[in-house]
Amino acid sequence: VTRCAPHSRVALPLFLAMGFSRTVTTHLRNMTLNFGKTCMPWGVKRSVCAGCSGVLFVLPGVVAFREADIENSRLVLVAFVTQAVLSVMSDYVSTGKDSLWHGLDRWMSSVMTIGMVWYAHNALSPKHVAIAMPPLFCLYHSKNAIARGNWRGYVMWHTAWHVSAVAACSWVMWLVNGWAGLEAVGKLSGVASSWGRAEL
């Protein structure tokens, strides 16, 4: 299996002191030149926590749902569902082996992160951009754990990245939308359930 350039065994000592700028450079390289390559120095080794916690990315899309703007709400929900699928496929199903899922996940997560920072800035205020700091802090440490070949560190920090990112996105959506999203989805679920019972 061909691994991402920064995580080869030869280069590993060089990245023990990897700083923020180097992390960004590495991420950009993995989005382009190493699009479908794995970055895991330990090969195929799965963690339910680090890999499947990505399914939680559906939650912010639910919180953001608005009956008054159902078309845009559907697009936002689809975006978060797509992120959840790509995350699980890359971090759990295809972890440790080369796959296009890795490149797709890197691009989608980057676009979603930038999009949420922009949305928090415009829909709330510039100070709300700081909500992105805890998730990015966790992501930084997750990448450094990979570079050091620290499996336990990776599991802890990557799980924290998913959970904190979901919490941050959901919080932003809740500050803008309140409980309207959950109420709208609840109503739609009730309608779908009643249709199902009627057909029976």
mmCIF file with all atom_site columns, N, CA, C and O in Angstrom, residues 87-140:
data_model
loop_
_atom_site.group_PDB
_atom_site.id
_atom_site.type_symbol
_atom_site.label_atom_id
_atom_site.label_alt_id
_atom_site.label_comp_id
_atom_site.label_asym_id
_atom_site.label_entity_id
_atom_site.label_seq_id
_atom_site.pdbx_PDB_ins_code
_atom_site.Cartn_x
_atom_site.Cartn_y
_atom_site.Cartn_z
_atom_site.occupancy
_atom_site.B_iso_or_equiv
_atom_site.pdbx_formal_charge
_atom_site.auth_seq_id
_atom_site.auth_comp_id
_atom_site.auth_asym_id
_atom_site.auth_atom_id
_atom_site.pdbx_PDB_model_num
ATOM 1   N N  . SER A 1 87  ? -17.178 10.386 5.717  1.00 0.00 ? 87  SER A N  1
ATOM 2   C CA . SER A 1 87  ? -16.355 10.223 6.916  1.00 0.00 ? 87  SER A CA 1
ATOM 3   C C  . SER A 1 87  ? -16.257 8.755  7.327  1.00 0.00 ? 87  SER A C  1
ATOM 4   O O  . SER A 1 87  ? -15.161 8.235  7.582  1.00 0.00 ? 87  SER A O  1
ATOM 5   N N  . VAL A 1 88  ? -17.380 8.083  7.387  1.00 0.00 ? 88  VAL A N  1
ATOM 6   C CA . VAL A 1 88  ? -17.387 6.670  7.785  1.00 0.00 ? 88  VAL A CA 1
ATOM 7   C C  . VAL A 1 88  ? -16.677 5.799  6.748  1.00 0.00 ? 88  VAL A C  1
ATOM 8   O O  . VAL A 1 88  ? -15.906 4.894  7.100  1.00 0.00 ? 88  VAL A O  1
ATOM 9   N N  . MET A 1 89  ? -16.909 6.080  5.479  1.00 0.00 ? 89  MET A N  1
ATOM 10  C CA . MET A 1 89  ? -16.272 5.294  4.420  1.00 0.00 ? 89  MET A CA 1
ATOM 11  C C  . MET A 1 89  ? -14.753 5.448  4.432  1.00 0.00 ? 89  MET A C  1
ATOM 12  O O  . MET A 1 89  ? -14.017 4.494  4.184  1.00 0.00 ? 89  MET A O  1
ATOM 13  N N  . SER A 1 90  ? -14.287 6.667  4.721  1.00 0.00 ? 90  SER A N  1
ATOM 14  C CA . SER A 1 90  ? -12.848 6.918  4.734  1.00 0.00 ? 90  SER A CA 1
ATOM 15  C C  . SER A 1 90  ? -12.194 6.453  6.035  1.00 0.00 ? 90  SER A C  1
ATOM 16  O O  . SER A 1 90  ? -11.167 5.770  6.007  1.00 0.00 ? 90  SER A O  1
ATOM 17  N N  . ASP A 1 91  ? -12.797 6.797  7.166  1.00 0.00 ? 91  ASP A N  1
ATOM 18  C CA . ASP A 1 91  ? -12.157 6.562  8.467  1.00 0.00 ? 91  ASP A CA 1
ATOM 19  C C  . ASP A 1 91  ? -12.400 5.176  9.038  1.00 0.00 ? 91  ASP A C  1
ATOM 20  O O  . ASP A 1 91  ? -11.700 4.757  9.960  1.00 0.00 ? 91  ASP A O  1
ATOM 21  N N  . TYR A 1 92  ? -13.391 4.460  8.497  1.00 0.00 ? 92  TYR A N  1
ATOM 22  C CA . TYR A 1 92  ? -13.661 3.122  9.030  1.00 0.00 ? 92  TYR A CA 1
ATOM 23  C C  . TYR A 1 92  ? -13.588 2.036  7.944  1.00 0.00 ? 92  TYR A C  1
ATOM 24  O O  . TYR A 1 92  ? -12.750 1.146  8.017  1.00 0.00 ? 92  TYR A O  1
ATOM 25  N N  . VAL A 1 93  ? -14.437 2.161  6.941  1.00 0.00 ? 93  VAL A N  1
ATOM 26  C CA . VAL A 1 93  ? -14.507 1.108  5.920  1.00 0.00 ? 93  VAL A CA 1
ATOM 27  C C  . VAL A 1 93  ? -13.194 0.973  5.142  1.00 0.00 ? 93  VAL A C  1
ATOM 28  O O  . VAL A 1 93  ? -12.701 -0.141 4.917  1.00 0.00 ? 93  VAL A O  1
ATOM 29  N N  . SER A 1 94  ? -12.609 2.107  4.727  1.00 0.00 ? 94  SER A N  1
ATOM 30  C CA . SER A 1 94  ? -11.415 2.077  3.867  1.00 0.00 ? 94  SER A CA 1
ATOM 31  C C  . SER A 1 94  ? -10.143 2.472  4.598  1.00 0.00 ? 94  SER A C  1
ATOM 32  O O  . SER A 1 94  ? -9.113  2.706  3.954  1.00 0.00 ? 94  SER A O  1
ATOM 33  N N  . THR A 1 95  ? -10.183 2.555  5.910  1.00 0.00 ? 95  THR A N  1
ATOM 34  C CA . THR A 1 95  ? -9.014  3.010  6.649  1.00 0.00 ? 95  THR A CA 1
ATOM 35  C C  . THR A 1 95  ? -7.808  2.097  6.430  1.00 0.00 ? 95  THR A C  1
ATOM 36  O O  . THR A 1 95  ? -7.952  0.877  6.329  1.00 0.00 ? 95  THR A O  1
ATOM 37  N N  . GLY A 1 96  ? -6.655  2.697  6.303  1.00 0.00 ? 96  GLY A N  1
ATOM 38  C CA . GLY A 1 96  ? -5.415  1.938  6.168  1.00 0.00 ? 96  GLY A CA 1
ATOM 39  C C  . GLY A 1 96  ? -5.100  1.429  4.787  1.00 0.00 ? 96  GLY A C  1
ATOM 40  O O  . GLY A 1 96  ? -4.070  0.791  4.566  1.00 0.00 ? 96  GLY A O  1
ATOM 41  N N  . LYS A 1 97  ? -5.973  1.693  3.811  1.00 0.00 ? 97  LYS A N  1
ATOM 42  C CA . LYS A 1 97  ? -5.709  1.262  2.442  1.00 0.00 ? 97  LYS A CA 1
ATOM 43  C C  . LYS A 1 97  ? -6.090  2.377  1.473  1.00 0.00 ? 97  LYS A C  1
ATOM 44  O O  . LYS A 1 97  ? -6.965  3.187  1.776  1.00 0.00 ? 97  LYS A O  1
ATOM 45  N N  . ASP A 1 98  ? -5.425  2.416  0.347  1.00 0.00 ? 98  ASP A N  1
ATOM 46  C CA . ASP A 1 98  ? -5.693  3.470  -0.632 1.00 0.00 ? 98  ASP A CA 1
ATOM 47  C C  . ASP A 1 98  ? -7.129  3.381  -1.133 1.00 0.00 ? 98  ASP A C  1
ATOM 48  O O  . ASP A 1 98  ? -7.641  2.292  -1.426 1.00 0.00 ? 98  ASP A O  1
ATOM 49  N N  . SER A 1 99  ? -7.791  4.529  -1.222 1.00 0.00 ? 99  SER A N  1
ATOM 50  C CA . SER A 1 99  ? -9.181  4.576  -1.676 1.00 0.00 ? 99  SER A CA 1
ATOM 51  C C  . SER A 1 99  ? -9.557  6.006  -2.031 1.00 0.00 ? 99  SER A C  1
ATOM 52  O O  . SER A 1 99  ? -9.100  6.960  -1.388 1.00 0.00 ? 99  SER A O  1
ATOM 53  N N  . LEU A 1 100 ? -10.409 6.155  -3.027 1.00 0.00 ? 100 LEU A N  1
ATOM 54  C CA . LEU A 1 100 ? -10.897 7.482  -3.408 1.00 0.00 ? 100 LEU A CA 1
ATOM 55  C C  . LEU A 1 100 ? -11.722 8.116  -2.285 1.00 0.00 ? 100 LEU A C  1
ATOM 56  O O  . LEU A 1 100 ? -11.866 9.340  -2.234 1.00 0.00 ? 100 LEU A O  1
ATOM 57  N N  . TRP A 1 101 ? -12.239 7.288  -1.366 1.00 0.00 ? 101 TRP A N  1
ATOM 58  C CA . TRP A 1 101 ? -13.014 7.825  -0.254 1.00 0.00 ? 101 TRP A CA 1
ATOM 59  C C  . TRP A 1 101 ? -12.197 8.813  0.570  1.00 0.00 ? 101 TRP A C  1
ATOM 60  O O  . TRP A 1 101 ? -12.745 9.785  1.094  1.00 0.00 ? 101 TRP A O  1
ATOM 61  N N  . HIS A 1 102 ? -10.885 8.584  0.679  1.00 0.00 ? 102 HIS A N  1
ATOM 62  C CA . HIS A 1 102 ? -10.036 9.472  1.474  1.00 0.00 ? 102 HIS A CA 1
ATOM 63  C C  . HIS A 1 102 ? -9.993  10.877 0.870  1.00 0.00 ? 102 HIS A C  1
ATOM 64  O O  . HIS A 1 102 ? -10.167 11.874 1.569  1.00 0.00 ? 102 HIS A O  1
ATOM 65  N N  . GLY A 1 103 ? -9.760  10.938 -0.437 1.00 0.00 ? 103 GLY A N  1
ATOM 66  C CA . GLY A 1 103 ? -9.699  12.238 -1.099 1.00 0.00 ? 103 GLY A CA 1
ATOM 67  C C  . GLY A 1 103 ? -11.030 12.965 -1.047 1.00 0.00 ? 103 GLY A C  1
ATOM 68  O O  . GLY A 1 103 ? -11.077 14.176 -0.806 1.00 0.00 ? 103 GLY A O  1
ATOM 69  N N  . LEU A 1 104 ? -12.108 12.223 -1.272 1.00 0.00 ? 104 LEU A N  1
ATOM 70  C CA . LEU A 1 104 ? -13.440 12.829 -1.225 1.00 0.00 ? 104 LEU A CA 1
ATOM 71  C C  . LEU A 1 104 ? -13.747 13.371 0.173  1.00 0.00 ? 104 LEU A C  1
ATOM 72  O O  . LEU A 1 104 ? -14.302 14.468 0.320  1.00 0.00 ? 104 LEU A O  1
ATOM 73  N N  . ASP A 1 105 ? -13.376 12.613 1.198  1.00 0.00 ? 105 ASP A N  1
ATOM 74  C CA . ASP A 1 105 ? -13.606 13.051 2.578  1.00 0.00 ? 105 ASP A CA 1
ATOM 75  C C  . ASP A 1 105 ? -12.780 14.287 2.907  1.00 0.00 ? 105 ASP A C  1
ATOM 76  O O  . ASP A 1 105 ? -13.262 15.224 3.551  1.00 0.00 ? 105 ASP A O  1
ATOM 77  N N  . ARG A 1 106 ? -11.521 14.317 2.459  1.00 0.00 ? 106 ARG A N  1
ATOM 78  C CA . ARG A 1 106 ? -10.661 15.480 2.733  1.00 0.00 ? 106 ARG A CA 1
ATOM 79  C C  . ARG A 1 106 ? -11.230 16.740 2.090  1.00 0.00 ? 106 ARG A C  1
ATOM 80  O O  . ARG A 1 106 ? -11.252 17.805 2.714  1.00 0.00 ? 106 ARG A O  1
ATOM 81  N N  . TRP A 1 107 ? -11.690 16.621 0.872  1.00 0.00 ? 107 TRP A N  1
ATOM 82  C CA . TRP A 1 107 ? -12.256 17.783 0.192  1.00 0.00 ? 107 TRP A CA 1
ATOM 83  C C  . TRP A 1 107 ? -13.562 18.232 0.840  1.00 0.00 ? 107 TRP A C  1
ATOM 84  O O  . TRP A 1 107 ? -13.777 19.411 1.089  1.00 0.00 ? 107 TRP A O  1
ATOM 85  N N  . MET A 1 108 ? -14.439 17.262 1.123  1.00 0.00 ? 108 MET A N  1
ATOM 86  C CA . MET A 1 108 ? -15.741 17.614 1.694  1.00 0.00 ? 108 MET A CA 1
ATOM 87  C C  . MET A 1 108 ? -15.592 18.226 3.075  1.00 0.00 ? 108 MET A C  1
ATOM 88  O O  . MET A 1 108 ? -16.235 19.237 3.386  1.00 0.00 ? 108 MET A O  1
ATOM 89  N N  . SER A 1 109 ? -14.743 17.636 3.912  1.00 0.00 ? 109 SER A N  1
ATOM 90  C CA . SER A 1 109 ? -14.571 18.169 5.268  1.00 0.00 ? 109 SER A CA 1
ATOM 91  C C  . SER A 1 109 ? -13.947 19.557 5.240  1.00 0.00 ? 109 SER A C  1
ATOM 92  O O  . SER A 1 109 ? -14.304 20.419 6.055  1.00 0.00 ? 109 SER A O  1
ATOM 93  N N  . SER A 1 110 ? -13.043 19.789 4.292  1.00 0.00 ? 110 SER A N  1
ATOM 94  C CA . SER A 1 110 ? -12.423 21.114 4.177  1.00 0.00 ? 110 SER A CA 1
ATOM 95  C C  . SER A 1 110 ? -13.442 22.157 3.747  1.00 0.00 ? 110 SER A C  1
ATOM 96  O O  . SER A 1 110 ? -13.512 23.254 4.311  1.00 0.00 ? 110 SER A O  1
ATOM 97  N N  . VAL A 1 111 ? -14.246 21.797 2.728  1.00 0.00 ? 111 VAL A N  1
ATOM 98  C CA . VAL A 1 111 ? -15.279 22.718 2.248  1.00 0.00 ? 111 VAL A CA 1
ATOM 99  C C  . VAL A 1 111 ? -16.309 22.993 3.334  1.00 0.00 ? 111 VAL A C  1
ATOM 100 O O  . VAL A 1 111 ? -16.734 24.141 3.547  1.00 0.00 ? 111 VAL A O  1
ATOM 101 N N  . MET A 1 112 ? -16.717 21.955 4.052  1.00 0.00 ? 112 MET A N  1
ATOM 102 C CA . MET A 1 112 ? -17.713 22.113 5.110  1.00 0.00 ? 112 MET A CA 1
ATOM 103 C C  . MET A 1 112 ? -17.172 22.963 6.260  1.00 0.00 ? 112 MET A C  1
ATOM 104 O O  . MET A 1 112 ? -17.903 23.772 6.842  1.00 0.00 ? 112 MET A O  1
ATOM 105 N N  . THR A 1 113 ? -15.905 22.785 6.596  1.00 0.00 ? 113 THR A N  1
ATOM 106 C CA . THR A 1 113 ? -15.303 23.572 7.676  1.00 0.00 ? 113 THR A CA 1
ATOM 107 C C  . THR A 1 113 ? -15.266 25.053 7.313  1.00 0.00 ? 113 THR A C  1
ATOM 108 O O  . THR A 1 113 ? -15.681 25.915 8.095  1.00 0.00 ? 113 THR A O  1
ATOM 109 N N  . ILE A 1 114 ? -14.779 25.341 6.106  1.00 0.00 ? 114 ILE A N  1
ATOM 110 C CA . ILE A 1 114 ? -14.727 26.737 5.642  1.00 0.00 ? 114 ILE A CA 1
ATOM 111 C C  . ILE A 1 114 ? -16.134 27.307 5.547  1.00 0.00 ? 114 ILE A C  1
ATOM 112 O O  . ILE A 1 114 ? -16.390 28.454 5.937  1.00 0.00 ? 114 ILE A O  1
ATOM 113 N N  . GLY A 1 115 ? -17.063 26.495 5.052  1.00 0.00 ? 115 GLY A N  1
ATOM 114 C CA . GLY A 1 115 ? -18.450 26.941 4.922  1.00 0.00 ? 115 GLY A CA 1
ATOM 115 C C  . GLY A 1 115 ? -19.084 27.262 6.264  1.00 0.00 ? 115 GLY A C  1
ATOM 116 O O  . GLY A 1 115 ? -19.799 28.266 6.402  1.00 0.00 ? 115 GLY A O  1
ATOM 117 N N  . MET A 1 116 ? -18.817 26.439 7.275  1.00 0.00 ? 116 MET A N  1
ATOM 118 C CA . MET A 1 116 ? -19.402 26.678 8.591  1.00 0.00 ? 116 MET A CA 1
ATOM 119 C C  . MET A 1 116 ? -18.790 27.905 9.256  1.00 0.00 ? 116 MET A C  1
ATOM 120 O O  . MET A 1 116 ? -19.477 28.658 9.954  1.00 0.00 ? 116 MET A O  1
ATOM 121 N N  . VAL A 1 117 ? -17.489 28.127 9.064  1.00 0.00 ? 117 VAL A N  1
ATOM 122 C CA . VAL A 1 117 ? -16.837 29.326 9.607  1.00 0.00 ? 117 VAL A CA 1
ATOM 123 C C  . VAL A 1 117 ? -17.450 30.570 8.962  1.00 0.00 ? 117 VAL A C  1
ATOM 124 O O  . VAL A 1 117 ? -17.763 31.553 9.653  1.00 0.00 ? 117 VAL A O  1
ATOM 125 N N  . TRP A 1 118 ? -17.625 30.521 7.656  1.00 0.00 ? 118 TRP A N  1
ATOM 126 C CA . TRP A 1 118 ? -18.243 31.647 6.934  1.00 0.00 ? 118 TRP A CA 1
ATOM 127 C C  . TRP A 1 118 ? -19.674 31.868 7.410  1.00 0.00 ? 118 TRP A C  1
ATOM 128 O O  . TRP A 1 118 ? -20.096 33.009 7.629  1.00 0.00 ? 118 TRP A O  1
ATOM 129 N N  . TYR A 1 119 ? -20.413 30.782 7.595  1.00 0.00 ? 119 TYR A N  1
ATOM 130 C CA . TYR A 1 119 ? -21.812 30.877 8.017  1.00 0.00 ? 119 TYR A CA 1
ATOM 131 C C  . TYR A 1 119 ? -21.916 31.458 9.427  1.00 0.00 ? 119 TYR A C  1
ATOM 132 O O  . TYR A 1 119 ? -22.760 32.325 9.690  1.00 0.00 ? 119 TYR A O  1
ATOM 133 N N  . ALA A 1 120 ? -21.056 31.002 10.339 1.00 0.00 ? 120 ALA A N  1
ATOM 134 C CA . ALA A 1 120 ? -21.067 31.524 11.714 1.00 0.00 ? 120 ALA A CA 1
ATOM 135 C C  . ALA A 1 120 ? -20.745 33.012 11.721 1.00 0.00 ? 120 ALA A C  1
ATOM 136 O O  . ALA A 1 120 ? -21.354 33.793 12.465 1.00 0.00 ? 120 ALA A O  1
ATOM 137 N N  . HIS A 1 121 ? -19.818 33.420 10.877 1.00 0.00 ? 121 HIS A N  1
ATOM 138 C CA . HIS A 1 121 ? -19.421 34.830 10.779 1.00 0.00 ? 121 HIS A CA 1
ATOM 139 C C  . HIS A 1 121 ? -20.569 35.691 10.274 1.00 0.00 ? 121 HIS A C  1
ATOM 140 O O  . HIS A 1 121 ? -20.850 36.767 10.817 1.00 0.00 ? 121 HIS A O  1
ATOM 141 N N  . ASN A 1 122 ? -21.255 35.211 9.241  1.00 0.00 ? 122 ASN A N  1
ATOM 142 C CA . ASN A 1 122 ? -22.292 36.026 8.605  1.00 0.00 ? 122 ASN A CA 1
ATOM 143 C C  . ASN A 1 122 ? -23.658 35.921 9.280  1.00 0.00 ? 122 ASN A C  1
ATOM 144 O O  . ASN A 1 122 ? -24.380 36.925 9.380  1.00 0.00 ? 122 ASN A O  1
ATOM 145 N N  . ALA A 1 123 ? -24.017 34.736 9.740  1.00 0.00 ? 123 ALA A N  1
ATOM 146 C CA . ALA A 1 123 ? -25.330 34.554 10.339 1.00 0.00 ? 123 ALA A CA 1
ATOM 147 C C  . ALA A 1 123 ? -25.361 34.983 11.804 1.00 0.00 ? 123 ALA A C  1
ATOM 148 O O  . ALA A 1 123 ? -26.422 35.349 12.321 1.00 0.00 ? 123 ALA A O  1
ATOM 149 N N  . LEU A 1 124 ? -24.210 34.960 12.470 1.00 0.00 ? 124 LEU A N  1
ATOM 150 C CA . LEU A 1 124 ? -24.147 35.326 13.886 1.00 0.00 ? 124 LEU A CA 1
ATOM 151 C C  . LEU A 1 124 ? -23.269 36.559 14.080 1.00 0.00 ? 124 LEU A C  1
ATOM 152 O O  . LEU A 1 124 ? -23.759 37.674 14.091 1.00 0.00 ? 124 LEU A O  1
ATOM 153 N N  . SER A 1 125 ? -21.970 36.352 14.204 1.00 0.00 ? 125 SER A N  1
ATOM 154 C CA . SER A 1 125 ? -21.049 37.482 14.366 1.00 0.00 ? 125 SER A CA 1
ATOM 155 C C  . SER A 1 125 ? -19.619 36.992 14.176 1.00 0.00 ? 125 SER A C  1
ATOM 156 O O  . SER A 1 125 ? -19.365 35.778 14.263 1.00 0.00 ? 125 SER A O  1
ATOM 157 N N  . PRO A 1 126 ? -18.663 37.905 13.940 1.00 0.00 ? 126 PRO A N  1
ATOM 158 C CA . PRO A 1 126 ? -17.267 37.478 13.776 1.00 0.00 ? 126 PRO A CA 1
ATOM 159 C C  . PRO A 1 126 ? -16.736 36.686 14.964 1.00 0.00 ? 126 PRO A C  1
ATOM 160 O O  . PRO A 1 126 ? -15.928 35.765 14.796 1.00 0.00 ? 126 PRO A O  1
ATOM 161 N N  . LYS A 1 127 ? -17.179 37.022 16.174 1.00 0.00 ? 127 LYS A N  1
ATOM 162 C CA . LYS A 1 127 ? -16.657 36.329 17.361 1.00 0.00 ? 127 LYS A CA 1
ATOM 163 C C  . LYS A 1 127 ? -17.077 34.856 17.393 1.00 0.00 ? 127 LYS A C  1
ATOM 164 O O  . LYS A 1 127 ? -16.406 34.024 18.022 1.00 0.00 ? 127 LYS A O  1
ATOM 165 N N  . HIS A 1 128 ? -18.175 34.524 16.712 1.00 0.00 ? 128 HIS A N  1
ATOM 166 C CA . HIS A 1 128 ? -18.633 33.141 16.709 1.00 0.00 ? 128 HIS A CA 1
ATOM 167 C C  . HIS A 1 128 ? -17.753 32.234 15.849 1.00 0.00 ? 128 HIS A C  1
ATOM 168 O O  . HIS A 1 128 ? -17.895 31.006 15.900 1.00 0.00 ? 128 HIS A O  1
ATOM 169 N N  . VAL A 1 129 ? -16.851 32.817 15.089 1.00 0.00 ? 129 VAL A N  1
ATOM 170 C CA . VAL A 1 129 ? -15.883 32.022 14.326 1.00 0.00 ? 129 VAL A CA 1
ATOM 171 C C  . VAL A 1 129 ? -15.023 31.191 15.276 1.00 0.00 ? 129 VAL A C  1
ATOM 172 O O  . VAL A 1 129 ? -14.543 30.110 14.928 1.00 0.00 ? 129 VAL A O  1
ATOM 173 N N  . ALA A 1 130 ? -14.853 31.679 16.503 1.00 0.00 ? 130 ALA A N  1
ATOM 174 C CA . ALA A 1 130 ? -14.035 30.981 17.506 1.00 0.00 ? 130 ALA A CA 1
ATOM 175 C C  . ALA A 1 130 ? -14.597 29.608 17.850 1.00 0.00 ? 130 ALA A C  1
ATOM 176 O O  . ALA A 1 130 ? -13.880 28.764 18.415 1.00 0.00 ? 130 ALA A O  1
ATOM 177 N N  . ILE A 1 131 ? -15.855 29.364 17.513 1.00 0.00 ? 131 ILE A N  1
ATOM 178 C CA . ILE A 1 131 ? -16.461 28.051 17.767 1.00 0.00 ? 131 ILE A CA 1
ATOM 179 C C  . ILE A 1 131 ? -15.687 26.946 17.042 1.00 0.00 ? 131 ILE A C  1
ATOM 180 O O  . ILE A 1 131 ? -15.685 25.791 17.465 1.00 0.00 ? 131 ILE A O  1
ATOM 181 N N  . ALA A 1 132 ? -15.003 27.331 15.958 1.00 0.00 ? 132 ALA A N  1
ATOM 182 C CA . ALA A 1 132 ? -14.263 26.342 15.176 1.00 0.00 ? 132 ALA A CA 1
ATOM 183 C C  . ALA A 1 132 ? -12.940 25.943 15.818 1.00 0.00 ? 132 ALA A C  1
ATOM 184 O O  . ALA A 1 132 ? -12.340 24.935 15.420 1.00 0.00 ? 132 ALA A O  1
ATOM 185 N N  . MET A 1 133 ? -12.479 26.679 16.811 1.00 0.00 ? 133 MET A N  1
ATOM 186 C CA . MET A 1 133 ? -11.162 26.422 17.385 1.00 0.00 ? 133 MET A CA 1
ATOM 187 C C  . MET A 1 133 ? -11.029 25.058 18.071 1.00 0.00 ? 133 MET A C  1
ATOM 188 O O  . MET A 1 133 ? -10.055 24.340 17.817 1.00 0.00 ? 133 MET A O  1
ATOM 189 N N  . PRO A 1 134 ? -11.970 24.658 18.943 1.00 0.00 ? 134 PRO A N  1
ATOM 190 C CA . PRO A 1 134 ? -11.823 23.331 19.576 1.00 0.00 ? 134 PRO A CA 1
ATOM 191 C C  . PRO A 1 134 ? -11.750 22.172 18.573 1.00 0.00 ? 134 PRO A C  1
ATOM 192 O O  . PRO A 1 134 ? -10.864 21.316 18.689 1.00 0.00 ? 134 PRO A O  1
ATOM 193 N N  . PRO A 1 135 ? -12.655 22.120 17.561 1.00 0.00 ? 135 PRO A N  1
ATOM 194 C CA . PRO A 1 135 ? -12.543 21.029 16.585 1.00 0.00 ? 135 PRO A CA 1
ATOM 195 C C  . PRO A 1 135 ? -11.210 21.043 15.834 1.00 0.00 ? 135 PRO A C  1
ATOM 196 O O  . PRO A 1 135 ? -10.598 19.983 15.636 1.00 0.00 ? 135 PRO A O  1
ATOM 197 N N  . LEU A 1 136 ? -10.761 22.223 15.413 1.00 0.00 ? 136 LEU A N  1
ATOM 198 C CA . LEU A 1 136 ? -9.499  22.308 14.676 1.00 0.00 ? 136 LEU A CA 1
ATOM 199 C C  . LEU A 1 136 ? -8.316  21.921 15.558 1.00 0.00 ? 136 LEU A C  1
ATOM 200 O O  . LEU A 1 136 ? -7.341  21.329 15.089 1.00 0.00 ? 136 LEU A O  1
ATOM 201 N N  . PHE A 1 137 ? -8.391  22.238 16.846 1.00 0.00 ? 137 PHE A N  1
ATOM 202 C CA . PHE A 1 137 ? -7.362  21.832 17.804 1.00 0.00 ? 137 PHE A CA 1
ATOM 203 C C  . PHE A 1 137 ? -7.286  20.308 17.867 1.00 0.00 ? 137 PHE A C  1
ATOM 204 O O  . PHE A 1 137 ? -6.195  19.719 17.844 1.00 0.00 ? 137 PHE A O  1
ATOM 205 N N  . CYS A 1 138 ? -8.445  19.661 17.937 1.00 0.00 ? 138 CYS A N  1
ATOM 206 C CA . CYS A 1 138 ? -8.502  18.194 17.976 1.00 0.00 ? 138 CYS A CA 1
ATOM 207 C C  . CYS A 1 138 ? -7.990  17.588 16.674 1.00 0.00 ? 138 CYS A C  1
ATOM 208 O O  . CYS A 1 138 ? -7.256  16.585 16.685 1.00 0.00 ? 138 CYS A O  1
ATOM 209 N N  . LEU A 1 139 ? -8.352  18.178 15.539 1.00 0.00 ? 139 LEU A N  1
ATOM 210 C CA . LEU A 1 139 ? -7.900  17.681 14.237 1.00 0.00 ? 139 LEU A CA 1
ATOM 211 C C  . LEU A 1 139 ? -6.389  17.785 14.119 1.00 0.00 ? 139 LEU A C  1
ATOM 212 O O  . LEU A 1 139 ? -5.731  16.861 13.621 1.00 0.00 ? 139 LEU A O  1
ATOM 213 N N  . TYR A 1 140 ? -5.828  18.891 14.579 1.00 0.00 ? 140 TYR A N  1
ATOM 214 C CA . TYR A 1 140 ? -4.376  19.087 14.551 1.00 0.00 ? 140 TYR A CA 1
ATOM 215 C C  . TYR A 1 140 ? -3.672  17.966 15.317 1.00 0.00 ? 140 TYR A C  1
ATOM 216 O O  . TYR A 1 140 ? -2.696  17.365 14.844 1.00 0.00 ? 140 TYR A O  1
#
